[in-house]
Amino acid sequence: MATDEKPPRTARTRLAVAGARSSTESVFGARGRGDRLGNRFFLAFLLLGMAMAITGLAAMIIWAIIEGSPRLSMDLITNGPSTLAPETAGYRPAILGSIYVIGGVIALIVPLGVGAAVYLEEFADKTRWWNRLIELNIQNLAGVPSIVFGILGLAFIVRSPLSLGAVPAAGAVTIALLVLPTVIIAAREAIRAVPPSIREGSLALGATQWQTIYRQVLPAAMSGILTGVILAVARAIGEAAPLLLVGAVTFVTSDPSFFGPGFTTLPTQIFDWARRPQEEFQVLAAAGVLIMLALVLVMNSFAVWLRNRFEQKW
Amino acid sequence: MTNNLTQEITRTPPRSAGDDIKEASGVYDQTDISVRPEEFRQRGPAEHREKTFELRNVSVSYGGNRAVHDVSMDIFHKNITALIGPSGCGKSTLLRSLNRMNDLVPSAKVEGSLLYHGADIYGPKVDPVQVRKVIGMVFQKPNPFPKSIYDNVAFGPRTTGIKGDMDDIVEEALRRAGLWDEVKDRLDDNAYGMSGGQQQRLCIARCIAVEPDVILMDEPCSALDPISTARIEDLMLELKERYSIVIVTHNMQQAARVSDMTAFLMVELTADEKSRWGELIEYDDTSKIFTNPGDSRTEDYISGRVG
Amino acid sequence: MTTAGITVSGGGAGNSPRRSLEAPSPRYGEKTVKVILAACAGLSVLVTTGIVLSLLSGAADFFREVPIHEFLFGTTWAPAFADAHFGVIPIVTGTLNIVFWALVVSIPLGLLSAIYLSEYAPNRVRKTIKPMLEVLEGIPTVAIGLFALMFLRPFLEDVFPFLDWTGPHAIGVAGVAVGLLIVPLVASISDDAMRSVPRGLREGAYALGASKLRVSARVVFPAAISGIVAAIVLAVSRAIGETMVVLMAAGARPQITFDPTKSAQTMTAFIGQTATGEISFGTIAYYTIFAVGALLFVMTLVMNLFAVRLVRRFREVYE
């Protein structure tokens, strides 16, 4: 923590000097048409960069629509997979599997994520080493590759001590642990955005700390927390890598159950189709991508809208 | 200077500060206690008044840095007591130690003895939540909850479990805060739509609804315009019929207008100017502090020579 | 200090408390809630412990059979063959290939977008593009993988026909796709860093007549450099850990190559590939997952710790 104590003044001074030097240079340096032209080019360059970034990602969506839309029909949702009739095969067990997994994820991340965020923001004494450890730990967990969570799921959730086996519940626990840090971080930000004056006002009326949190802080932070949860759920819908390790890629034709073995999800089923060389399966995969994209993009857009709409100005 | 101030005080309308200062400064001094016992106990000579708080050698520190040092004073029942002094003199810190709001700062430490009607506020069995229920607080910046006007007032009674018809409780609190007529038709509107002055009176109503004994006010008018300020000052004079009020203010005229007792705190520095803390310089009847202060530093501050 | 009369104690009426200051109830609920919430937060430490334990115990079983230097410095990766080799270098170079191509795409595109958004974009444009980037950040990686396999691969062959394209899988294509995936991440973190540069610094330079280009390039960019580096470090970490795109578009052949048109396996793709194949519990092939996972974990952990520290620095300087 030694670096944390470095006085910010030196960095500020250095930057201020750099700014002043650059400005002075520009005053005494040549200026005029060349400079203006340079400015224009720079702006054009910036716009080009951003346009390419957005085009690249937009191309992906457009491609999915073009490639997948011919297969878009109710068959896609109501039919099970089939290697014999790819023209009518669908995602029914995969969609059900995804619903089970996501249901489990939501049931886990909302209480655990909000609970952890409330503890860290409202109760934790930052001078205690264990609280700082928890904080650093969450930041780092957010950056652990998803497939590593898959290994955790394989070693501890599918096998002992949890020994759930390769079932949707195991997938739900694995994915929930994966997205939990992002939920905690988002919920903490939302809770931190509630001004201290609200807490003081409530406590000064003789409300207990928990009453203050439950009746004042959490309702005020609700839209921010909801945004974080929706973004996490959207990510959970598209997450495939850890599920490969907890066994969600078996070829399933019957409807799954939450604790029953043999399940697949939308993204893992897409992956399974994409691996097959035949053209029909690739189109089927593209159609699956289309369903998933629609779901994820709608959820993300809703979450971002929700946050911008209800962003409280204190 | 002193002259000017006295004029300022007597210019204010009847049934307000002028009378109080007259009362406090001696009208009841020789009065027979049996005539008006209640008022005698509140406005009579200090040794006969009923005490709400007794502070003995109170020091407050944050993480080892002293903020307020060695304050001893009595705060009287149904009086308005003003804490004045330059910024950084620890008057807000002192105020917050009276209802244990300082507990919210983990590094804060209160030393000395701080009694409320004889009971130690920092005693081992004392519950800070219960303390705040009995000793309410109004803050510098109006801080209504982002809820309806009704819910703002009802929140306290609901959480502290006060029984009774909630509509009546809300109406009564709003009436006492002089807000009922302005808001009775829009109780379901969000409190954030009110003016700053209304918001502050809502915060006072919210505080009253919990039925406290004491109301602490931390510069309640500093964020408000003069008209709203005047309304709140009038309100305070009405409220002192029922509650003891302690107010922190940086506005000396305000202290002179509303308070019965005034405490003057000042910043003290160590010789090397490395650390600073607040100390109580003088505490007396408001009329005495403003007309005939016992300490030259008080006089300097009040006459605007320092601070 | 105080006037004599006031501090006289005793006398007066009513020395007993008006109302009790003691708690009306022991408030056990309050304490229980705190314990439960602390447990929620503590769970994250348990998760990390679980990850480390699972990796370590699996890796320990692996290194009982394979010497650690053979694993770290061997140049042949063929764990499932009869003549098994466990040299991790080929799949590490596969990962480095991905990181390289991902950065080639995401650094310029991400930084140019960020400079535009923070310095040039009118508020209205910014308010549309920033959320759009956030929404795009959530595109499932399987979708990007399929896009890379079915569209990007033929598309890039058309653009660069002179390269030696063979087979459906190419590490360069996968890298470019991963790059596209992390552009929004780079853009949004760098944008935050540049916007947290104090207004005064910019205005000071403008007041002296500096052009926007100079202000952006010489004042804002250097001032935000720690945040920008953090964004790049996080991008590297994401690229190392990305699985689905690589698994689908880069193929499954572990070989040391720096040709972007060739198929090559990465660490993550190996884990994914092995897990979806028929492996039985307790075999050496099963334990390779843990050894490679441990290596992956250590690499990303170092990156993340570094990034967390950098982000904290730029926050501290300006907030």
Coordinates of C-alpha atoms in Angstrom, one line a residue, chain C residues 17-222:
Chain C
P17 CA -34.2 11.1 32.8
R18 CA -37.4 12.0 31.0
R19 CA -37.2 8.9 28.9
S20 CA -35.0 5.9 29.1
L21 CA -32.0 5.8 26.8
E22 CA -31.7 2.1 26.9
A23 CA -32.7 -0.1 24.1
P24 CA -36.3 -1.3 24.3
S25 CA -35.3 -4.6 22.8
P26 CA -31.9 -6.4 22.5
R27 CA -32.2 -6.0 18.6
Y28 CA -31.0 -9.5 17.9
G29 CA -32.4 -9.2 14.4
E30 CA -30.1 -6.2 13.7
K31 CA -27.0 -8.3 14.7
T32 CA -28.2 -11.3 12.7
V33 CA -28.6 -9.3 9.6
K34 CA -25.1 -7.9 9.9
V35 CA -23.7 -11.4 10.2
I36 CA -25.7 -12.7 7.2
L37 CA -24.5 -9.7 5.1
A38 CA -20.9 -10.2 6.1
A39 CA -21.2 -13.9 5.1
C40 CA -22.4 -12.8 1.7
A41 CA -19.3 -10.6 1.3
G42 CA -17.1 -13.3 2.7
L43 CA -18.4 -15.8 0.2
S44 CA -16.2 -14.1 -2.5
V45 CA -13.1 -15.1 -0.5
L46 CA -14.4 -18.6 -0.3
V47 CA -14.9 -18.6 -4.1
T48 CA -11.3 -17.5 -4.6
T49 CA -10.1 -20.1 -2.1
G50 CA -12.2 -22.7 -4.0
I51 CA -10.6 -21.8 -7.3
V52 CA -7.1 -21.8 -5.9
L53 CA -7.7 -25.1 -4.1
S54 CA -9.3 -26.8 -7.1
L55 CA -6.5 -25.7 -9.4
L56 CA -3.7 -26.5 -6.9
S57 CA -5.0 -30.0 -6.1
G58 CA -5.5 -30.9 -9.7
A59 CA -2.2 -29.4 -10.7
A60 CA -0.5 -31.3 -7.9
D61 CA -1.8 -34.6 -9.3
F62 CA -0.6 -33.5 -12.7
F63 CA 2.9 -32.6 -11.6
R64 CA 3.3 -35.8 -9.8
E65 CA 3.5 -37.4 -13.2
V66 CA 5.0 -34.7 -15.3
P67 CA 8.1 -32.7 -14.2
I68 CA 7.4 -29.0 -13.9
H69 CA 10.2 -28.0 -16.3
E70 CA 8.9 -30.3 -19.0
F71 CA 5.6 -28.6 -18.7
L72 CA 6.9 -25.0 -18.7
F73 CA 9.6 -25.4 -21.3
G74 CA 8.5 -28.3 -23.5
T75 CA 7.7 -27.4 -27.1
T76 CA 5.3 -30.3 -27.9
W77 CA 1.8 -30.4 -26.6
A78 CA 0.1 -33.7 -27.1
P79 CA -1.5 -34.8 -23.9
A80 CA -4.0 -37.2 -25.3
F81 CA -1.7 -39.2 -27.6
A82 CA -0.2 -42.5 -26.7
D83 CA 3.2 -40.9 -26.9
A84 CA 2.1 -38.0 -24.7
H85 CA 4.0 -34.7 -24.5
F86 CA 3.2 -32.0 -22.0
G87 CA 5.2 -29.0 -23.2
V88 CA 2.9 -26.0 -22.7
I89 CA 4.8 -23.6 -25.0
P90 CA 2.7 -24.2 -28.1
I91 CA -0.6 -23.4 -26.5
V92 CA 1.0 -20.4 -24.7
T93 CA 2.2 -19.0 -28.0
G94 CA -1.3 -19.7 -29.4
T95 CA -2.6 -17.5 -26.6
L96 CA 0.0 -14.8 -27.3
N97 CA -1.0 -14.8 -31.0
I98 CA -4.6 -14.1 -29.9
V99 CA -3.5 -11.3 -27.6
F100 CA -1.3 -9.8 -30.3
W101 CA -4.1 -9.6 -33.0
A102 CA -6.7 -8.6 -30.4
L103 CA -4.5 -5.6 -29.4
V104 CA -3.8 -4.7 -33.0
V105 CA -7.5 -4.3 -33.4
S106 CA -8.7 -3.0 -30.1
I107 CA -6.0 -0.5 -29.1
P108 CA -6.3 1.8 -32.1
L109 CA -10.1 1.4 -32.5
G110 CA -10.7 1.7 -28.7
L111 CA -8.4 4.6 -28.1
L112 CA -9.6 6.6 -31.1
S113 CA -13.2 6.1 -30.1
A114 CA -12.3 7.1 -26.5
I115 CA -10.5 10.3 -27.6
Y116 CA -13.4 11.2 -29.9
L117 CA -16.0 10.5 -27.2
S118 CA -14.2 12.4 -24.4
E119 CA -12.8 15.4 -26.3
Y120 CA -14.7 15.9 -29.5
A121 CA -18.1 14.4 -29.4
P122 CA -21.0 16.8 -28.8
N123 CA -23.0 15.8 -25.7
R124 CA -25.8 14.4 -27.8
V125 CA -23.6 12.1 -29.8
R126 CA -21.8 11.0 -26.7
K127 CA -25.1 10.2 -25.0
T128 CA -26.0 7.8 -27.8
I129 CA -22.7 6.2 -28.5
K130 CA -21.6 5.5 -24.9
P131 CA -24.7 3.4 -24.1
M132 CA -24.4 1.7 -27.5
L133 CA -20.9 0.6 -26.7
E134 CA -22.1 -0.7 -23.3
V135 CA -24.8 -2.7 -25.0
L136 CA -22.4 -4.1 -27.5
E137 CA -20.0 -5.0 -24.7
G138 CA -22.6 -7.7 -23.7
I139 CA -22.6 -9.6 -27.1
P140 CA -22.3 -13.3 -26.2
T141 CA -18.9 -14.6 -27.2
V142 CA -20.5 -17.7 -28.9
A143 CA -22.1 -15.2 -31.3
I144 CA -18.8 -13.6 -32.1
G145 CA -17.2 -17.0 -32.5
L146 CA -19.7 -18.1 -35.0
F147 CA -19.4 -14.7 -36.8
A148 CA -15.6 -15.2 -36.9
L149 CA -15.9 -18.7 -38.3
M150 CA -18.6 -18.1 -40.9
F151 CA -18.1 -14.5 -41.9
L152 CA -14.8 -13.0 -40.8
R153 CA -12.7 -15.9 -42.1
P154 CA -14.0 -15.8 -45.7
F155 CA -14.1 -12.0 -45.6
L156 CA -10.5 -11.6 -44.5
E157 CA -9.5 -14.1 -47.2
D158 CA -11.1 -11.8 -49.8
V159 CA -9.3 -8.8 -48.3
F160 CA -5.9 -10.5 -48.1
P161 CA -6.0 -13.1 -50.9
F162 CA -2.2 -13.2 -51.1
L163 CA -1.9 -14.9 -47.7
D164 CA -1.7 -18.6 -47.5
W165 CA -5.2 -19.5 -46.2
T166 CA -5.7 -23.2 -45.4
G167 CA -8.6 -24.8 -43.6
P168 CA -11.6 -23.2 -41.8
H169 CA -9.6 -22.1 -38.7
A170 CA -7.1 -19.3 -38.4
I171 CA -5.6 -17.8 -35.3
G172 CA -5.4 -14.3 -36.8
V173 CA -9.1 -14.3 -37.5
A174 CA -9.9 -15.4 -34.0
G175 CA -7.6 -12.7 -32.7
V176 CA -9.3 -10.0 -34.7
A177 CA -12.7 -11.2 -33.5
V178 CA -11.5 -11.1 -29.9
G179 CA -10.2 -7.6 -30.6
L180 CA -13.7 -6.5 -31.8
L181 CA -15.1 -8.0 -28.7
I182 CA -12.9 -6.0 -26.4
V183 CA -13.1 -2.6 -28.2
P184 CA -16.0 -1.4 -26.1
L185 CA -14.1 -2.3 -22.9
V186 CA -11.0 -0.4 -24.0
A187 CA -13.0 2.5 -25.2
S188 CA -15.1 2.9 -22.1
I189 CA -12.3 2.6 -19.6
S190 CA -10.1 5.0 -21.5
D191 CA -13.0 7.4 -22.0
D192 CA -13.6 7.4 -18.2
A193 CA -9.9 8.0 -17.6
M194 CA -9.7 10.9 -20.0
R195 CA -12.9 12.5 -18.7
S196 CA -11.5 12.4 -15.2
V197 CA -8.7 14.7 -16.2
P198 CA -9.6 17.9 -14.5
R199 CA -11.3 20.6 -16.6
G200 CA -8.8 23.2 -15.3
L201 CA -5.9 21.5 -17.0
R202 CA -7.7 21.6 -20.4
E203 CA -9.0 25.1 -19.9
G204 CA -5.5 26.3 -18.9
A205 CA -4.1 25.0 -22.2
Y206 CA -7.0 26.3 -24.3
A207 CA -6.7 29.7 -22.6
L208 CA -3.1 29.9 -23.9
G209 CA -4.3 29.3 -27.4
A210 CA -3.5 25.6 -27.8
S211 CA -5.5 23.8 -30.5
K212 CA -7.8 20.9 -29.7
L213 CA -5.4 18.4 -31.3
R214 CA -2.6 19.6 -29.0
V215 CA -4.8 19.6 -25.9
S216 CA -6.0 16.1 -26.6
A217 CA -2.6 14.7 -27.6
R218 CA -0.3 16.6 -25.3
V219 CA -2.4 17.3 -22.2
V220 CA -5.3 15.0 -21.8
F221 CA -3.8 11.8 -23.2
P222 CA -0.6 11.9 -21.1

